[in-house]
PDB file of C-alpha atoms in Angstrom:
ATOM      1  CA  UNK A1051      30.934 193.034 -28.301  1.00  0.00           C
ATOM      2  CA  UNK A1052      28.867 192.271 -25.333  1.00  0.00           C
ATOM      3  CA  UNK A1053      29.982 192.628 -22.222  1.00  0.00           C
ATOM      4  CA  UNK A1054      30.946 189.557 -20.714  1.00  0.00           C
ATOM      5  CA  UNK A1055      30.671 189.298 -16.838  1.00  0.00           C
ATOM      6  CA  UNK A1056      32.070 186.689 -13.993  1.00  0.00           C
ATOM      7  CA  UNK A1057      30.094 183.612 -13.573  1.00  0.00           C
ATOM      8  CA  UNK A1058      28.124 183.206 -10.747  1.00  0.00           C
ATOM      9  CA  UNK A1059      26.709 179.973  -9.363  1.00  0.00           C
ATOM     10  CA  UNK A1060      22.979 179.078  -8.949  1.00  0.00           C
ATOM     11  CA  UNK A1061      23.125 179.700  -4.957  1.00  0.00           C
ATOM     12  CA  UNK A1062      24.896 183.430  -5.877  1.00  0.00           C
ATOM     13  CA  UNK A1063      22.314 184.352  -8.477  1.00  0.00           C
ATOM     14  CA  UNK A1064      18.868 183.013  -6.294  1.00  0.00           C
ATOM     15  CA  UNK A1065      20.532 184.337  -3.318  1.00  0.00           C
ATOM     16  CA  UNK A1066      20.877 188.238  -4.601  1.00  0.00           C
ATOM     17  CA  UNK A1067      17.575 188.243  -6.144  1.00  0.00           C
ATOM     18  CA  UNK A1068      16.270 187.264  -3.299  1.00  0.00           C
ATOM     19  CA  UNK A1069      17.490 189.818  -1.168  1.00  0.00           C
ATOM     20  CA  UNK A1070      16.165 192.206  -4.049  1.00  0.00           C
ATOM     21  CA  UNK A1071      13.035 191.215  -3.607  1.00  0.00           C
ATOM     22  CA  UNK A1072      12.659 191.644  -0.066  1.00  0.00           C
ATOM     23  CA  UNK A1073      13.069 194.632   2.136  1.00  0.00           C
ATOM     24  CA  UNK A1074      15.697 193.710   4.728  1.00  0.00           C
ATOM     25  CA  UNK A1075      14.055 192.335   8.040  1.00  0.00           C
ATOM     26  CA  UNK A1076      10.676 191.054   6.923  1.00  0.00           C
ATOM     27  CA  UNK A1077      10.363 187.712   6.965  1.00  0.00           C
ATOM     28  CA  UNK A1078       8.211 186.105   3.939  1.00  0.00           C
ATOM     29  CA  UNK A1079       4.364 186.339   4.096  1.00  0.00           C
ATOM     30  CA  UNK A1080       2.644 182.945   4.401  1.00  0.00           C
ATOM     31  CA  UNK A1081      -0.891 182.904   3.035  1.00  0.00           C
ATOM     32  CA  UNK A1082      -3.010 183.677   5.480  1.00  0.00           C
ATOM     33  CA  UNK A1083      -5.166 181.193   7.553  1.00  0.00           C
ATOM     34  CA  UNK A1084      -8.636 182.143   6.454  1.00  0.00           C
ATOM     35  CA  UNK A1085      -8.072 181.561   3.053  1.00  0.00           C
ATOM     36  CA  UNK A1086      -8.020 178.107   3.026  1.00  0.00           C
ATOM     37  CA  UNK A1087     -11.277 178.207   4.852  1.00  0.00           C
ATOM     38  CA  UNK A1088     -12.784 180.321   2.466  1.00  0.00           C
ATOM     39  CA  UNK A1089     -11.575 178.005  -0.345  1.00  0.00           C
ATOM     40  CA  UNK A1090     -13.661 175.253   1.437  1.00  0.00           C
ATOM     41  CA  UNK A1091     -16.510 176.876   1.892  1.00  0.00           C
ATOM     42  CA  UNK A1092     -16.678 177.898  -1.864  1.00  0.00           C
ATOM     43  CA  UNK A1093     -15.264 174.422  -3.216  1.00  0.00           C
ATOM     44  CA  UNK A1094     -18.393 173.561  -4.165  1.00  0.00           C
ATOM     45  CA  UNK A1095     -18.704 176.228  -6.555  1.00  0.00           C
ATOM     46  CA  UNK A1096     -15.951 174.338  -8.808  1.00  0.00           C
ATOM     47  CA  UNK A1097     -18.970 171.489  -9.518  1.00  0.00           C
ATOM     48  CA  UNK A1098     -21.307 173.483 -11.141  1.00  0.00           C
ATOM     49  CA  UNK A1099     -21.994 175.953 -13.770  1.00  0.00           C
ATOM     50  CA  UNK A1100     -21.861 180.201 -13.202  1.00  0.00           C
ATOM     51  CA  UNK A1101     -25.905 180.008 -13.636  1.00  0.00           C
ATOM     52  CA  UNK A1102     -26.076 177.181 -10.754  1.00  0.00           C
ATOM     53  CA  UNK A1103     -23.716 179.554  -8.588  1.00  0.00           C
ATOM     54  CA  UNK A1104     -25.733 182.480  -9.432  1.00  0.00           C
ATOM     55  CA  UNK A1105     -28.943 180.765  -8.221  1.00  0.00           C
ATOM     56  CA  UNK A1106     -28.032 179.290  -5.084  1.00  0.00           C
ATOM     57  CA  UNK A1107     -26.880 182.639  -4.304  1.00  0.00           C
ATOM     58  CA  UNK A1108     -30.224 184.085  -5.051  1.00  0.00           C
ATOM     59  CA  UNK A1109     -32.084 181.787  -3.272  1.00  0.00           C
ATOM     60  CA  UNK A1110     -29.331 182.269   0.073  1.00  0.00           C
ATOM     61  CA  UNK A1111     -30.405 186.074  -0.160  1.00  0.00           C
ATOM     62  CA  UNK A1112     -34.156 185.250  -0.827  1.00  0.00           C
ATOM     63  CA  UNK A1113     -33.701 182.987   2.621  1.00  0.00           C
ATOM     64  CA  UNK A1114     -31.571 185.945   4.648  1.00  0.00           C
ATOM     65  CA  UNK A1115     -34.201 188.247   3.951  1.00  0.00           C
ATOM     66  CA  UNK A1116     -37.002 186.376   4.839  1.00  0.00           C
ATOM     67  CA  UNK A1117     -35.188 185.139   8.539  1.00  0.00           C
ATOM     68  CA  UNK A1118     -33.699 188.953   8.744  1.00  0.00           C
ATOM     69  CA  UNK A1119     -37.235 190.406   8.490  1.00  0.00           C
ATOM     70  CA  UNK A1120     -39.050 187.648  10.615  1.00  0.00           C
ATOM     71  CA  UNK A1121     -36.346 188.345  13.287  1.00  0.00           C
ATOM     72  CA  UNK A1122     -36.638 191.662  13.113  1.00  0.00           C
ATOM     73  CA  UNK A1123     -41.063 191.859  14.020  1.00  0.00           C
ATOM     74  CA  UNK A1124     -40.813 188.250  15.719  1.00  0.00           C
ATOM     75  CA  UNK A1125     -37.471 187.587  17.275  1.00  0.00           C
ATOM     76  CA  UNK A1126     -37.800 184.526  15.816  1.00  0.00           C
ATOM     77  CA  UNK A1127     -38.699 182.311  12.410  1.00  0.00           C
ATOM     78  CA  UNK A1128     -40.401 179.346  11.475  1.00  0.00           C
ATOM     79  CA  UNK A1129     -38.506 176.786   9.502  1.00  0.00           C
ATOM     80  CA  UNK A1130     -39.746 177.505   5.667  1.00  0.00           C
ATOM     81  CA  UNK A1131     -39.293 176.769   1.643  1.00  0.00           C
ATOM     82  CA  UNK A1132     -37.410 178.703  -0.580  1.00  0.00           C
ATOM     83  CA  UNK A1133     -37.988 177.231  -4.740  1.00  0.00           C
ATOM     84  CA  UNK A1134     -36.087 178.671  -8.012  1.00  0.00           C
ATOM     85  CA  UNK A1135     -38.297 177.847 -10.888  1.00  0.00           C
ATOM     86  CA  UNK A1136     -37.287 177.429 -14.357  1.00  0.00           C
ATOM     87  CA  UNK A1137     -38.636 180.191 -15.569  1.00  0.00           C
ATOM     88  CA  UNK A1138     -36.620 182.117 -13.049  1.00  0.00           C
ATOM     89  CA  UNK A1139     -39.182 182.972 -10.206  1.00  0.00           C
ATOM     90  CA  UNK A1140     -38.591 182.401  -6.512  1.00  0.00           C
ATOM     91  CA  UNK A1141     -41.193 181.327  -4.044  1.00  0.00           C
ATOM     92  CA  UNK A1142     -41.230 181.135  -0.380  1.00  0.00           C
ATOM     93  CA  UNK A1143     -43.430 178.512   1.073  1.00  0.00           C
ATOM     94  CA  UNK A1144     -44.644 177.812   5.120  1.00  0.00           C
ATOM     95  CA  UNK A1145     -46.506 175.249   6.556  1.00  0.00           C
ATOM     96  CA  UNK A1146     -50.011 176.734   8.082  1.00  0.00           C
ATOM     97  CA  UNK A1147     -49.030 176.926  11.974  1.00  0.00           C
ATOM     98  CA  UNK A1148     -52.456 174.862  12.491  1.00  0.00           C
ATOM     99  CA  UNK A1149     -50.903 171.958  11.478  1.00  0.00           C
ATOM    100  CA  UNK A1150     -47.594 172.360  12.679  1.00  0.00           C
ATOM    101  CA  UNK A1151     -48.289 173.136  16.580  1.00  0.00           C
ATOM    102  CA  UNK A1152     -47.956 169.596  17.417  1.00  0.00           C
ATOM    103  CA  UNK A1153     -45.108 168.312  15.251  1.00  0.00           C
ATOM    104  CA  UNK A1154     -41.909 167.565  15.997  1.00  0.00           C
ATOM    105  CA  UNK A1155     -39.107 170.016  14.241  1.00  0.00           C
ATOM    106  CA  UNK A1156     -38.279 167.177  12.278  1.00  0.00           C
ATOM    107  CA  UNK A1157     -41.426 166.417  10.992  1.00  0.00           C
ATOM    108  CA  UNK A1158     -41.987 170.302   9.610  1.00  0.00           C
ATOM    109  CA  UNK A1159     -38.510 169.552   7.419  1.00  0.00           C
ATOM    110  CA  UNK A1160     -39.970 166.663   6.715  1.00  0.00           C
ATOM    111  CA  UNK A1161     -43.027 167.917   5.711  1.00  0.00           C
ATOM    112  CA  UNK A1162     -41.397 171.150   3.623  1.00  0.00           C
ATOM    113  CA  UNK A1163     -38.651 168.726   1.864  1.00  0.00           C
ATOM    114  CA  UNK A1164     -42.136 166.699   0.452  1.00  0.00           C
ATOM    115  CA  UNK A1165     -43.542 169.815  -0.550  1.00  0.00           C
ATOM    116  CA  UNK A1166     -40.508 170.527  -2.522  1.00  0.00           C
ATOM    117  CA  UNK A1167     -40.034 167.018  -4.162  1.00  0.00           C
ATOM    118  CA  UNK A1168     -43.779 167.591  -4.916  1.00  0.00           C
ATOM    119  CA  UNK A1169     -42.819 170.472  -7.543  1.00  0.00           C
ATOM    120  CA  UNK A1170     -39.103 168.750  -8.504  1.00  0.00           C
ATOM    121  CA  UNK A1171     -40.200 169.198 -12.245  1.00  0.00           C
ATOM    122  CA  UNK A1172     -40.512 173.043 -12.177  1.00  0.00           C
ATOM    123  CA  UNK A1173     -37.645 173.655 -10.002  1.00  0.00           C
ATOM    124  CA  UNK A1174     -34.097 174.283 -10.311  1.00  0.00           C
ATOM    125  CA  UNK A1175     -33.404 174.617  -6.566  1.00  0.00           C
ATOM    126  CA  UNK A1176     -34.977 174.462  -3.193  1.00  0.00           C
ATOM    127  CA  UNK A1177     -33.481 175.408   0.215  1.00  0.00           C
ATOM    128  CA  UNK A1178     -35.178 174.267   3.545  1.00  0.00           C
ATOM    129  CA  UNK A1179     -33.978 176.914   5.803  1.00  0.00           C
ATOM    130  CA  UNK A1180     -34.960 176.291   9.730  1.00  0.00           C
ATOM    131  CA  UNK A1181     -33.526 177.738  13.392  1.00  0.00           C
ATOM    132  CA  UNK A1182     -30.983 176.429  15.435  1.00  0.00           C
ATOM    133  CA  UNK A1183     -28.421 176.960  17.863  1.00  0.00           C
ATOM    134  CA  UNK A1184     -24.824 175.958  17.293  1.00  0.00           C
ATOM    135  CA  UNK A1185     -23.480 174.295  20.446  1.00  0.00           C
ATOM    136  CA  UNK A1186     -19.900 174.768  19.452  1.00  0.00           C
ATOM    137  CA  UNK A1187     -20.146 178.493  19.519  1.00  0.00           C
ATOM    138  CA  UNK A1188     -21.461 179.179  23.036  1.00  0.00           C
ATOM    139  CA  UNK A1189     -25.346 178.378  21.949  1.00  0.00           C
ATOM    140  CA  UNK A1190     -24.885 181.288  19.311  1.00  0.00           C
ATOM    141  CA  UNK A1191     -27.980 181.152  17.088  1.00  0.00           C
ATOM    142  CA  UNK A1192     -27.951 180.201  13.249  1.00  0.00           C
ATOM    143  CA  UNK A1193     -30.223 179.951  10.153  1.00  0.00           C
ATOM    144  CA  UNK A1194     -29.378 176.427   8.417  1.00  0.00           C
ATOM    145  CA  UNK A1195     -30.322 176.240   4.677  1.00  0.00           C
ATOM    146  CA  UNK A1196     -30.356 172.190   3.699  1.00  0.00           C
ATOM    147  CA  UNK A1197     -30.185 173.864  -0.519  1.00  0.00           C
ATOM    148  CA  UNK A1198     -30.438 171.514  -3.305  1.00  0.00           C
ATOM    149  CA  UNK A1199     -29.989 172.458  -6.838  1.00  0.00           C
ATOM    150  CA  UNK A1200     -30.673 170.329 -10.049  1.00  0.00           C
ATOM    151  CA  UNK A1201     -26.929 170.319 -11.453  1.00  0.00           C
ATOM    152  CA  UNK A1202     -26.293 168.356  -8.351  1.00  0.00           C
ATOM    153  CA  UNK A1203     -24.768 170.572  -5.495  1.00  0.00           C
ATOM    154  CA  UNK A1204     -26.127 169.881  -2.212  1.00  0.00           C
ATOM    155  CA  UNK A1205     -25.273 172.130   0.763  1.00  0.00           C
ATOM    156  CA  UNK A1206     -26.035 172.692   4.294  1.00  0.00           C
ATOM    157  CA  UNK A1207     -25.479 176.354   4.580  1.00  0.00           C
ATOM    158  CA  UNK A1208     -24.805 177.875   8.562  1.00  0.00           C
ATOM    159  CA  UNK A1209     -24.939 181.168   8.985  1.00  0.00           C
ATOM    160  CA  UNK A1210     -24.888 182.920  12.444  1.00  0.00           C
ATOM    161  CA  UNK A1211     -27.155 186.218  13.619  1.00  0.00           C
ATOM    162  CA  UNK A1212     -27.241 188.071  16.644  1.00  0.00           C
ATOM    163  CA  UNK A1213     -30.538 190.137  17.316  1.00  0.00           C
ATOM    164  CA  UNK A1214     -29.913 192.840  18.757  1.00  0.00           C
ATOM    165  CA  UNK A1215     -31.737 195.634  21.087  1.00  0.00           C
ATOM    166  CA  UNK A1216     -34.964 196.444  21.216  1.00  0.00           C
ATOM    167  CA  UNK A1217     -35.243 197.406  17.815  1.00  0.00           C
ATOM    168  CA  UNK A1218     -34.501 193.986  16.571  1.00  0.00           C
ATOM    169  CA  UNK A1219     -31.895 194.890  14.128  1.00  0.00           C
ATOM    170  CA  UNK A1220     -30.084 191.259  12.949  1.00  0.00           C
ATOM    171  CA  UNK A1221     -26.622 190.957  12.461  1.00  0.00           C
ATOM    172  CA  UNK A1222     -25.352 187.800  10.189  1.00  0.00           C
ATOM    173  CA  UNK A1223     -22.008 186.581  10.679  1.00  0.00           C
ATOM    174  CA  UNK A1224     -19.791 184.330   7.839  1.00  0.00           C
ATOM    175  CA  UNK A1225     -21.949 181.736   6.335  1.00  0.00           C
ATOM    176  CA  UNK A1226     -20.199 178.299   6.176  1.00  0.00           C
ATOM    177  CA  UNK A1227     -21.292 175.816   3.199  1.00  0.00           C
ATOM    178  CA  UNK A1228     -20.623 172.057   3.492  1.00  0.00           C
ATOM    179  CA  UNK A1229     -21.115 169.510   1.598  1.00  0.00           C
ATOM    180  CA  UNK A1230     -24.690 167.669   2.234  1.00  0.00           C
ATOM    181  CA  UNK A1231     -26.757 164.135   1.077  1.00  0.00           C
ATOM    182  CA  UNK A1232     -29.008 164.822  -2.085  1.00  0.00           C
ATOM    183  CA  UNK A1233     -32.319 164.866  -0.941  1.00  0.00           C
ATOM    184  CA  UNK A1234     -34.271 166.593  -3.553  1.00  0.00           C
ATOM    185  CA  UNK A1235     -33.109 165.317  -6.917  1.00  0.00           C
ATOM    186  CA  UNK A1236     -31.746 162.107  -5.165  1.00  0.00           C
TER     187      UNK A1236
END
């Protein structure tokens, strides 16, 4: 016959288990503050397929590569367009510097968006990238990308950077993605 143990109240059972799970003198760990910010920055991934997320990630890697190369050579970069075609190829487009010399920055961005709209039937994703200064971060320089995927994900991604030394090495900070209005497949 099984040995019978004396009955314990729920409270006593829970208190004993709590003591066994936690080392003495340590508080329960609270969720890290950064997790919620990271979860919010990646919430868009829940609304698209894995293929769409991978395409956006690859497009962003191309944007970062182009910006890094231009910053390393010239210390700055012009606005540009990166597109992902249905055949899996990625393309980089810029406007002729002669055409953009007298244009306001918003007009340059509008021209790049219009170029993507002309090609949208052959595209799955596009991103217009441009330099910006972040006033809320003590004039930190950043790459801003307005990207949209055919599946409906429209994001504005902001990635701060610093150019260091005479060699112009580029260091990127953490990117932040926020939902944006659709401009390509609206």
